[in-house]
PDB file of C-alpha atoms in Angstrom:
ATOM      1  CA  MET A   1    -123.052 -71.588-203.700  1.00 56.00           C
ATOM      2  CA  ALA A   2    -125.439 -73.917-201.875  1.00 66.00           C
ATOM      3  CA  HIS A   3    -129.014 -74.342-203.109  1.00 80.00           C
ATOM      4  CA  ILE A   4    -131.340 -74.463-200.104  1.00 88.00           C
ATOM      5  CA  PRO A   5    -135.032 -75.356-200.463  1.00 93.00           C
ATOM      6  CA  ALA A   6    -137.861 -73.407-198.836  1.00 95.00           C
ATOM      7  CA  LEU A   7    -140.407 -76.078-197.957  1.00 97.00           C
ATOM      8  CA  VAL A   8    -144.197 -75.788-198.112  1.00 98.00           C
ATOM      9  CA  LEU A   9    -146.423 -78.591-196.824  1.00 97.00           C
ATOM     10  CA  LEU A  10    -149.835 -79.282-198.378  1.00 97.00           C
ATOM     11  CA  VAL A  11    -152.253 -81.054-196.039  1.00 97.00           C
ATOM     12  CA  HIS A  12    -155.588 -82.390-197.259  1.00 97.00           C
ATOM     13  CA  HIS A  13    -158.047 -81.950-194.392  1.00 97.00           C
ATOM     14  CA  ASP A  14    -161.368 -83.820-194.450  1.00 97.00           C
ATOM     15  CA  VAL A  15    -163.330 -80.717-193.405  1.00 97.00           C
ATOM     16  CA  HIS A  16    -161.191 -77.709-194.331  1.00 98.00           C
ATOM     17  CA  GLY A  17    -159.825 -78.911-197.660  1.00 98.00           C
ATOM     18  CA  PRO A  18    -156.281 -78.001-198.724  1.00 98.00           C
ATOM     19  CA  VAL A  19    -154.272 -76.513-195.864  1.00 98.00           C
ATOM     20  CA  LEU A  20    -150.841 -74.956-196.373  1.00 98.00           C
ATOM     21  CA  ILE A  21    -148.044 -75.054-193.839  1.00 98.00           C
ATOM     22  CA  ASP A  22    -145.987 -71.951-194.757  1.00 98.00           C
ATOM     23  CA  THR A  23    -146.001 -70.482-198.274  1.00 98.00           C
ATOM     24  CA  GLY A  24    -142.315 -70.383-199.224  1.00 98.00           C
ATOM     25  CA  TYR A  25    -140.968 -67.871-201.704  1.00 97.00           C
ATOM     26  CA  ALA A  26    -142.906 -66.173-204.502  1.00 97.00           C
ATOM     27  CA  PRO A  27    -141.924 -63.856-207.385  1.00 97.00           C
ATOM     28  CA  ARG A  28    -143.009 -60.796-205.353  1.00 97.00           C
ATOM     29  CA  PHE A  29    -139.934 -61.325-203.177  1.00 97.00           C
ATOM     30  CA  ARG A  30    -138.011 -59.599-205.972  1.00 96.00           C
ATOM     31  CA  ASP A  31    -140.236 -56.515-205.727  1.00 96.00           C
ATOM     32  CA  ALA A  32    -139.998 -56.534-201.939  1.00 97.00           C
ATOM     33  CA  THR A  33    -136.199 -56.415-202.092  1.00 97.00           C
ATOM     34  CA  ARG A  34    -135.577 -53.882-204.880  1.00 96.00           C
ATOM     35  CA  GLN A  35    -134.771 -51.041-202.483  1.00 96.00           C
ATOM     36  CA  TRP A  36    -132.463 -50.657-199.522  1.00 96.00           C
ATOM     37  CA  PRO A  37    -132.372 -51.856-196.801  1.00 97.00           C
ATOM     38  CA  GLU A  38    -134.423 -54.829-198.027  1.00 97.00           C
ATOM     39  CA  ARG A  39    -132.050 -55.228-200.953  1.00 97.00           C
ATOM     40  CA  GLY A  40    -129.477 -56.553-198.501  1.00 95.00           C
ATOM     41  CA  TYR A  41    -131.700 -59.563-197.800  1.00 95.00           C
ATOM     42  CA  ALA A  42    -131.753 -60.558-201.472  1.00 95.00           C
ATOM     43  CA  LEU A  43    -128.004 -60.136-201.816  1.00 94.00           C
ATOM     44  CA  THR A  44    -127.364 -62.279-198.745  1.00 92.00           C
ATOM     45  CA  THR A  45    -129.820 -65.035-199.661  1.00 92.00           C
ATOM     46  CA  PRO A  46    -130.631 -64.711-203.377  1.00 93.00           C
ATOM     47  CA  MET A  47    -133.843 -66.391-204.495  1.00 95.00           C
ATOM     48  CA  ARG A  48    -133.905 -68.854-207.380  1.00 94.00           C
ATOM     49  CA  LEU A  49    -137.493 -69.770-208.279  1.00 94.00           C
ATOM     50  CA  PRO A  50    -138.096 -71.528-211.622  1.00 94.00           C
ATOM     51  CA  ASP A  51    -141.645 -71.295-212.920  1.00 95.00           C
ATOM     52  CA  HIS A  52    -142.449 -74.951-212.247  1.00 95.00           C
ATOM     53  CA  GLU A  53    -141.424 -74.568-208.595  1.00 95.00           C
ATOM     54  CA  GLN A  54    -143.723 -71.635-207.874  1.00 97.00           C
ATOM     55  CA  LEU A  55    -146.334 -72.592-205.300  1.00 98.00           C
ATOM     56  CA  LEU A  56    -149.309 -71.483-207.391  1.00 98.00           C
ATOM     57  CA  VAL A  57    -148.059 -73.560-210.319  1.00 98.00           C
ATOM     58  CA  GLN A  58    -147.584 -76.622-208.143  1.00 98.00           C
ATOM     59  CA  LEU A  59    -151.048 -76.223-206.632  1.00 98.00           C
ATOM     60  CA  ALA A  60    -152.662 -75.752-210.059  1.00 98.00           C
ATOM     61  CA  ALA A  61    -151.070 -79.024-211.189  1.00 98.00           C
ATOM     62  CA  ARG A  62    -153.014 -80.641-208.339  1.00 97.00           C
ATOM     63  CA  GLY A  63    -156.260 -78.927-209.280  1.00 98.00           C
ATOM     64  CA  ILE A  64    -156.123 -76.428-206.408  1.00 98.00           C
ATOM     65  CA  ALA A  65    -156.941 -72.753-206.986  1.00 98.00           C
ATOM     66  CA  PRO A  66    -155.802 -69.996-204.587  1.00 98.00           C
ATOM     67  CA  ARG A  67    -159.338 -69.454-203.278  1.00 97.00           C
ATOM     68  CA  ASP A  68    -159.612 -73.161-202.452  1.00 98.00           C
ATOM     69  CA  VAL A  69    -157.024 -72.617-199.711  1.00 98.00           C
ATOM     70  CA  ARG A  70    -158.942 -71.459-196.653  1.00 98.00           C
ATOM     71  CA  HIS A  71    -156.258 -72.020-194.027  1.00 98.00           C
ATOM     72  CA  VAL A  72    -152.544 -71.260-193.889  1.00 98.00           C
ATOM     73  CA  VAL A  73    -150.502 -72.243-190.831  1.00 99.00           C
ATOM     74  CA  LEU A  74    -147.265 -70.294-190.436  1.00 98.00           C
ATOM     75  CA  THR A  75    -144.332 -71.700-188.512  1.00 98.00           C
ATOM     76  CA  HIS A  76    -142.879 -68.175-188.286  1.00 98.00           C
ATOM     77  CA  LEU A  77    -142.765 -64.930-190.261  1.00 98.00           C
ATOM     78  CA  HIS A  78    -139.391 -65.005-191.993  1.00 98.00           C
ATOM     79  CA  ALA A  79    -139.596 -63.961-195.637  1.00 97.00           C
ATOM     80  CA  ASP A  80    -138.844 -67.429-197.012  1.00 97.00           C
ATOM     81  CA  HIS A  81    -141.893 -68.783-195.160  1.00 98.00           C
ATOM     82  CA  VAL A  82    -144.464 -66.061-195.967  1.00 98.00           C
ATOM     83  CA  GLY A  83    -143.446 -65.032-199.500  1.00 98.00           C
ATOM     84  CA  GLY A  84    -146.576 -66.489-201.093  1.00 98.00           C
ATOM     85  CA  LEU A  85    -149.049 -65.438-198.412  1.00 98.00           C
ATOM     86  CA  ARG A  86    -150.681 -62.696-200.504  1.00 98.00           C
ATOM     87  CA  ASP A  87    -151.737 -65.301-203.071  1.00 98.00           C
ATOM     88  CA  PHE A  88    -154.363 -66.721-200.694  1.00 98.00           C
ATOM     89  CA  PRO A  89    -156.752 -63.837-199.936  1.00 97.00           C
ATOM     90  CA  ASP A  90    -159.494 -66.019-198.446  1.00 97.00           C
ATOM     91  CA  ALA A  91    -157.317 -67.965-196.034  1.00 98.00           C
ATOM     92  CA  THR A  92    -157.393 -67.716-192.275  1.00 98.00           C
ATOM     93  CA  ILE A  93    -153.800 -67.345-191.059  1.00 98.00           C
ATOM     94  CA  HIS A  94    -152.820 -69.406-188.026  1.00 98.00           C
ATOM     95  CA  VAL A  95    -149.739 -68.124-186.202  1.00 98.00           C
ATOM     96  CA  ARG A  96    -148.497 -67.402-182.702  1.00 98.00           C
ATOM     97  CA  ALA A  97    -148.872 -63.928-181.227  1.00 98.00           C
ATOM     98  CA  ALA A  98    -145.268 -64.292-180.093  1.00 97.00           C
ATOM     99  CA  ALA A  99    -144.291 -64.444-183.769  1.00 98.00           C
ATOM    100  CA  VAL A 100    -146.389 -61.473-184.860  1.00 98.00           C
ATOM    101  CA  ASP A 101    -145.941 -58.872-182.140  1.00 97.00           C
ATOM    102  CA  PRO A 102    -142.124 -58.471-182.084  1.00 96.00           C
ATOM    103  CA  LEU A 103    -141.832 -58.195-185.854  1.00 96.00           C
ATOM    104  CA  LEU A 104    -144.728 -55.814-186.469  1.00 96.00           C
ATOM    105  CA  ALA A 105    -143.293 -53.656-183.693  1.00 97.00           C
ATOM    106  CA  PHE A 106    -140.403 -52.719-185.992  1.00 97.00           C
ATOM    107  CA  GLY A 107    -142.797 -50.387-187.815  1.00 95.00           C
ATOM    108  CA  THR A 108    -142.374 -48.918-191.289  1.00 95.00           C
ATOM    109  CA  SER A 109    -139.756 -46.251-190.673  1.00 96.00           C
ATOM    110  CA  ARG A 110    -136.415 -46.687-192.448  1.00 95.00           C
ATOM    111  CA  LEU A 111    -134.788 -47.701-189.170  1.00 97.00           C
ATOM    112  CA  GLY A 112    -137.605 -50.157-188.490  1.00 97.00           C
ATOM    113  CA  ARG A 113    -137.257 -51.630-191.976  1.00 97.00           C
ATOM    114  CA  LEU A 114    -133.526 -52.023-191.419  1.00 96.00           C
ATOM    115  CA  ARG A 115    -134.087 -53.831-188.141  1.00 97.00           C
ATOM    116  CA  GLY A 116    -136.762 -55.980-189.723  1.00 97.00           C
ATOM    117  CA  THR A 117    -134.528 -56.917-192.628  1.00 96.00           C
ATOM    118  CA  ARG A 118    -131.779 -57.914-190.218  1.00 95.00           C
ATOM    119  CA  ALA A 119    -134.349 -60.211-188.582  1.00 96.00           C
ATOM    120  CA  ALA A 120    -135.230 -61.776-192.004  1.00 96.00           C
ATOM    121  CA  PHE A 121    -138.624 -60.037-191.920  1.00 97.00           C
ATOM    122  CA  LEU A 122    -140.097 -58.182-194.908  1.00 98.00           C
ATOM    123  CA  ARG A 123    -143.318 -56.503-193.841  1.00 97.00           C
ATOM    124  CA  SER A 124    -144.446 -55.841-197.422  1.00 97.00           C
ATOM    125  CA  LEU A 125    -144.878 -59.595-197.967  1.00 98.00           C
ATOM    126  CA  LEU A 126    -147.777 -59.634-195.502  1.00 98.00           C
ATOM    127  CA  PRO A 127    -151.285 -58.855-196.825  1.00 98.00           C
ATOM    128  CA  GLU A 128    -152.740 -55.493-195.860  1.00 97.00           C
ATOM    129  CA  ASP A 129    -155.466 -57.316-193.906  1.00 98.00           C
ATOM    130  CA  PHE A 130    -153.011 -59.659-192.226  1.00 98.00           C
ATOM    131  CA  THR A 131    -153.985 -58.857-188.645  1.00 97.00           C
ATOM    132  CA  GLU A 132    -157.718 -59.120-189.448  1.00 98.00           C
ATOM    133  CA  ARG A 133    -157.261 -62.623-190.855  1.00 98.00           C
ATOM    134  CA  VAL A 134    -155.040 -63.990-188.110  1.00 98.00           C
ATOM    135  CA  GLN A 135    -156.316 -66.639-185.731  1.00 98.00           C
ATOM    136  CA  LEU A 136    -153.827 -66.926-182.912  1.00 98.00           C
ATOM    137  CA  LEU A 137    -152.628 -70.391-182.019  1.00 98.00           C
ATOM    138  CA  GLU A 138    -152.881 -69.373-178.363  1.00 97.00           C
ATOM    139  CA  GLU A 139    -156.650 -69.789-178.768  1.00 97.00           C
ATOM    140  CA  ARG A 140    -156.080 -73.505-179.413  1.00 97.00           C
ATOM    141  CA  VAL A 141    -153.572 -74.252-176.667  1.00 97.00           C
ATOM    142  CA  PHE A 142    -153.636 -77.646-174.981  1.00 94.00           C
ATOM    143  CA  LEU A 143    -154.019 -77.579-171.228  1.00 88.00           C
ATOM    144  CA  ALA A 144    -151.084 -79.308-169.550  1.00 80.00           C
ATOM    145  CA  GLU A 145    -153.124 -82.411-168.732  1.00 84.00           C
ATOM    146  CA  GLN A 146    -154.446 -82.592-172.314  1.00 89.00           C
ATOM    147  CA  THR A 147    -151.085 -82.446-174.070  1.00 90.00           C
ATOM    148  CA  PRO A 148    -150.474 -85.654-176.061  1.00 88.00           C
ATOM    149  CA  ASP A 149    -147.922 -87.931-174.433  1.00 85.00           C
ATOM    150  CA  ALA A 150    -145.610 -87.786-177.449  1.00 84.00           C
ATOM    151  CA  LEU A 151    -145.126 -84.039-176.937  1.00 90.00           C
ATOM    152  CA  HIS A 152    -144.149 -84.031-173.282  1.00 90.00           C
ATOM    153  CA  THR A 153    -140.432 -83.747-174.083  1.00 91.00           C
ATOM    154  CA  LEU A 154    -141.125 -80.618-176.172  1.00 94.00           C
ATOM    155  CA  VAL A 155    -143.362 -78.628-173.826  1.00 95.00           C
ATOM    156  CA  GLY A 156    -143.309 -77.455-170.223  1.00 93.00           C
ATOM    157  CA  VAL A 157    -141.019 -75.154-168.281  1.00 91.00           C
ATOM    158  CA  SER A 158    -137.568 -73.998-169.374  1.00 83.00           C
ATOM    159  CA  ALA A 159    -134.754 -72.410-167.404  1.00 79.00           C
ATOM    160  CA  HIS A 160    -134.274 -69.834-170.177  1.00 77.00           C
ATOM    161  CA  GLU A 161    -137.881 -68.692-170.615  1.00 83.00           C
ATOM    162  CA  ALA A 162    -140.399 -66.949-168.424  1.00 83.00           C
ATOM    163  CA  ALA A 163    -143.388 -68.962-169.663  1.00 86.00           C
ATOM    164  CA  PRO A 164    -143.669 -72.709-170.269  1.00 92.00           C
ATOM    165  CA  ARG A 165    -143.722 -74.001-173.802  1.00 96.00           C
ATOM    166  CA  ALA A 166    -147.018 -75.327-175.111  1.00 96.00           C
ATOM    167  CA  ALA A 167    -148.680 -77.288-177.882  1.00 97.00           C
ATOM    168  CA  TYR A 168    -151.695 -76.217-179.943  1.00 98.00           C
ATOM    169  CA  ASP A 169    -154.503 -78.088-181.722  1.00 97.00           C
ATOM    170  CA  VAL A 170    -154.967 -75.950-184.843  1.00 98.00           C
ATOM    171  CA  PHE A 171    -158.408 -77.255-185.862  1.00 98.00           C
ATOM    172  CA  GLY A 172    -159.485 -78.761-182.555  1.00 96.00           C
ATOM    173  CA  ASP A 173    -159.599 -82.280-183.987  1.00 96.00           C
ATOM    174  CA  GLY A 174    -156.063 -83.588-183.433  1.00 95.00           C
ATOM    175  CA  THR A 175    -155.088 -83.613-187.114  1.00 96.00           C
ATOM    176  CA  VAL A 176    -152.721 -80.619-187.224  1.00 98.00           C
ATOM    177  CA  LEU A 177    -150.781 -79.796-184.072  1.00 97.00           C
ATOM    178  CA  ALA A 178    -148.279 -77.023-183.438  1.00 98.00           C
ATOM    179  CA  VAL A 179    -145.603 -77.006-180.757  1.00 98.00           C
ATOM    180  CA  ASP A 180    -143.385 -74.183-179.521  1.00 98.00           C
ATOM    181  CA  LEU A 181    -139.854 -74.304-180.982  1.00 98.00           C
ATOM    182  CA  PRO A 182    -138.699 -70.679-180.566  1.00 97.00           C
ATOM    183  CA  GLY A 183    -135.188 -69.295-180.816  1.00 96.00           C
ATOM    184  CA  HIS A 184    -134.426 -69.164-184.511  1.00 98.00           C
ATOM    185  CA  ALA A 185    -137.377 -66.782-184.783  1.00 98.00           C
ATOM    186  CA  PRO A 186    -139.773 -65.383-182.198  1.00 97.00           C
ATOM    187  CA  GLY A 187    -142.825 -67.549-181.644  1.00 97.00           C
ATOM    188  CA  MET A 188    -141.696 -70.229-184.075  1.00 98.00           C
ATOM    189  CA  VAL A 189    -143.594 -73.511-183.976  1.00 98.00           C
ATOM    190  CA  GLY A 190    -143.054 -76.967-185.351  1.00 98.00           C
ATOM    191  CA  ILE A 191    -145.970 -78.779-186.984  1.00 98.00           C
ATOM    192  CA  LEU A 192    -147.029 -82.327-186.183  1.00 96.00           C
ATOM    193  CA  LEU A 193    -149.307 -84.430-188.360  1.00 96.00           C
ATOM    194  CA  PRO A 194    -150.078 -87.394-186.094  1.00 93.00           C
ATOM    195  CA  THR A 195    -152.921 -88.934-188.113  1.00 92.00           C
ATOM    196  CA  VAL A 196    -151.249 -89.386-191.510  1.00 90.00           C
ATOM    197  CA  ALA A 197    -149.921 -92.786-192.593  1.00 86.00           C
ATOM    198  CA  ARG A 198    -146.392 -91.805-191.505  1.00 87.00           C
ATOM    199  CA  PRO A 199    -146.738 -89.363-188.598  1.00 91.00           C
ATOM    200  CA  LEU A 200    -144.674 -86.275-189.404  1.00 94.00           C
ATOM    201  CA  LEU A 201    -142.947 -83.548-187.412  1.00 96.00           C
ATOM    202  CA  LEU A 202    -141.863 -80.486-189.383  1.00 98.00           C
ATOM    203  CA  VAL A 203    -139.224 -78.798-187.228  1.00 98.00           C
ATOM    204  CA  ALA A 204    -139.286 -75.671-189.436  1.00 98.00           C
ATOM    205  CA  ASP A 205    -135.943 -73.849-188.944  1.00 98.00           C
ATOM    206  CA  ALA A 206    -135.211 -75.179-185.462  1.00 98.00           C
ATOM    207  CA  VAL A 207    -132.393 -77.020-187.236  1.00 98.00           C
ATOM    208  CA  TRP A 208    -131.277 -76.573-190.811  1.00 96.00           C
ATOM    209  CA  LEU A 209    -129.928 -80.115-191.105  1.00 96.00           C
ATOM    210  CA  LEU A 210    -131.535 -83.166-189.518  1.00 96.00           C
ATOM    211  CA  ALA A 211    -128.088 -84.431-188.555  1.00 95.00           C
ATOM    212  CA  THR A 212    -128.088 -81.714-185.898  1.00 97.00           C
ATOM    213  CA  LEU A 213    -130.778 -83.702-184.074  1.00 95.00           C
ATOM    214  CA  GLU A 214    -128.334 -86.492-183.283  1.00 93.00           C
ATOM    215  CA  PRO A 215    -127.406 -86.651-179.568  1.00 89.00           C
ATOM    216  CA  GLY A 216    -124.591 -84.251-178.730  1.00 90.00           C
ATOM    217  CA  ALA A 217    -124.707 -82.388-182.047  1.00 95.00           C
ATOM    218  CA  ARG A 218    -124.498 -78.581-181.963  1.00 93.00           C
ATOM    219  CA  PHE A 219    -125.583 -75.720-184.172  1.00 94.00           C
ATOM    220  CA  ARG A 220    -123.327 -74.461-186.896  1.00 89.00           C
ATOM    221  CA  LEU A 221    -121.941 -70.963-186.419  1.00 89.00           C
ATOM    222  CA  ALA A 222    -124.308 -69.473-189.008  1.00 88.00           C
ATOM    223  CA  GLU A 223    -127.336 -70.889-187.214  1.00 94.00           C
ATOM    224  CA  ARG A 224    -126.247 -69.363-183.916  1.00 92.00           C
ATOM    225  CA  ARG A 225    -125.538 -65.972-185.476  1.00 92.00           C
ATOM    226  CA  ILE A 226    -128.875 -65.676-187.251  1.00 92.00           C
ATOM    227  CA  ALA A 227    -130.953 -66.830-184.281  1.00 96.00           C
ATOM    228  CA  TRP A 228    -133.358 -64.342-182.717  1.00 97.00           C
ATOM    229  CA  ASP A 229    -132.355 -65.763-179.305  1.00 95.00           C
ATOM    230  CA  ALA A 230    -129.435 -68.220-179.366  1.00 95.00           C
ATOM    231  CA  ARG A 231    -130.021 -69.479-175.815  1.00 94.00           C
ATOM    232  CA  VAL A 232    -133.662 -70.272-176.496  1.00 95.00           C
ATOM    233  CA  ALA A 233    -132.722 -71.877-179.828  1.00 96.00           C
ATOM    234  CA  ALA A 234    -130.282 -74.144-177.973  1.00 95.00           C
ATOM    235  CA  GLU A 235    -133.101 -75.145-175.617  1.00 96.00           C
ATOM    236  CA  SER A 236    -135.283 -76.018-178.630  1.00 97.00           C
ATOM    237  CA  LEU A 237    -132.447 -78.161-179.961  1.00 97.00           C
ATOM    238  CA  ARG A 238    -132.046 -79.949-176.628  1.00 95.00           C
ATOM    239  CA  ARG A 239    -135.758 -80.729-176.491  1.00 95.00           C
ATOM    240  CA  LEU A 240    -135.829 -81.961-180.086  1.00 96.00           C
ATOM    241  CA  GLN A 241    -132.865 -84.239-179.461  1.00 95.00           C
ATOM    242  CA  ALA A 242    -134.693 -85.650-176.439  1.00 93.00           C
ATOM    243  CA  PHE A 243    -137.828 -86.069-178.561  1.00 93.00           C
ATOM    244  CA  VAL A 244    -135.907 -88.008-181.209  1.00 92.00           C
ATOM    245  CA  THR A 245    -134.372 -90.250-178.566  1.00 90.00           C
ATOM    246  CA  SER A 246    -137.767 -90.972-177.020  1.00 86.00           C
ATOM    247  CA  GLU A 247    -139.367 -91.577-180.404  1.00 69.00           C
ATOM    248  CA  LEU A 248    -136.719 -94.142-181.335  1.00 65.00           C
ATOM    249  CA  GLN A 249    -138.113 -96.272-178.507  1.00 62.00           C
ATOM    250  CA  THR A 250    -141.588 -96.443-180.012  1.00 69.00           C
ATOM    251  CA  LEU A 251    -142.954 -98.723-182.714  1.00 56.00           C
ATOM    252  CA  ALA A 252    -144.095 -95.854-184.949  1.00 63.00           C
ATOM    253  CA  PRO A 253    -141.687 -92.922-184.669  1.00 82.00           C
ATOM    254  CA  TYR A 254    -142.407 -89.584-186.278  1.00 89.00           C
ATOM    255  CA  ALA A 255    -140.692 -88.861-189.566  1.00 92.00           C
ATOM    256  CA  LEU A 256    -138.796 -85.597-189.195  1.00 95.00           C
ATOM    257  CA  VAL A 257    -138.403 -82.915-191.844  1.00 97.00           C
ATOM    258  CA  SER A 258    -136.581 -79.574-191.716  1.00 98.00           C
ATOM    259  CA  SER A 259    -137.719 -76.726-193.934  1.00 98.00           C
ATOM    260  CA  HIS A 260    -134.270 -76.346-195.510  1.00 96.00           C
ATOM    261  CA  ASP A 261    -132.683 -79.818-195.460  1.00 96.00           C
ATOM    262  CA  ALA A 262    -132.759 -80.876-199.117  1.00 95.00           C
ATOM    263  CA  ALA A 263    -131.505 -84.409-198.436  1.00 94.00           C
ATOM    264  CA  GLY A 264    -134.009 -84.937-195.631  1.00 94.00           C
ATOM    265  CA  ILE A 265    -136.904 -83.697-197.766  1.00 94.00           C
ATOM    266  CA  ALA A 266    -135.860 -85.928-200.659  1.00 93.00           C
ATOM    267  CA  ALA A 267    -135.584 -88.937-198.351  1.00 91.00           C
ATOM    268  CA  TYR A 268    -139.060 -88.325-196.944  1.00 90.00           C
ATOM    269  CA  LEU A 269    -140.594 -87.956-200.420  1.00 88.00           C
ATOM    270  CA  ALA A 270    -138.854 -91.110-201.620  1.00 87.00           C
ATOM    271  CA  GLN A 271    -140.305 -93.074-198.713  1.00 82.00           C
ATOM    272  CA  GLU A 272    -143.737 -91.646-199.388  1.00 75.00           C
ATOM    273  CA  GLN A 273    -143.566 -92.658-203.047  1.00 74.00           C
ATOM    274  CA  ALA A 274    -142.364 -96.123-202.106  1.00 69.00           C
ATOM    275  CA  GLN A 275    -145.373 -96.583-199.834  1.00 68.00           C
ATOM    276  CA  ASP A 276    -147.866 -95.134-202.312  1.00 61.00           C
ATOM    277  CA  PRO A 277    -146.604 -95.861-205.850  1.00 52.00           C
TER     278      PRO A 277
END
């Protein structure tokens, strides 16, 4: 059995304090999957969460209490990315409408819960006031002429989509950017941190392994089967591969991290520790 991480990023913002990118798993996932059909999710992807790896424990070790977190940015709404969301009752939740609308539309009937579970969505993990606390990323969209040059390979029109892809400035100050990377999940975004010492692009679940970003590489069968829209996911992959190729030509390329690539996460952390011992 493979052990696959569920990554959470902690960003220290000069104005907004600690900002979370996704919230990973939490113990309540066990409660959310005790009954059918949700039980099938836990049997397919069982959660292993030692105490020291729980998000609240890791934050406490850094002196951060749940109410200190006033902003959570979600790449998408799959259960392994929103499991800890209820632990941050004072946080504004930044997410795309295209991520929210299709999944909430499943409803709470047994059939809706079954369809949601098949889409890796567990509605009970969302806070009761979820929709009241959401700030849609669409409200922070870059106009085409304002989009940073580095993102041009990731945005714009696509043959497989009715609307062009866009980028978003989460806080309006250029520190945390989001960019459309749909396909694996509806409305999924990647997160760029262009102002940190090593500029970072979190590709979320657009690829599970960074090796898939090499030119000519393709998705594994499991990635294609689980995708919300396989054609759109393939377009996201093509754009990311083009982004990587263009970034290799610059003096300061983005470091890339996937939410579930253990080796890639370890390599990034090792480089960070080497730069800041």
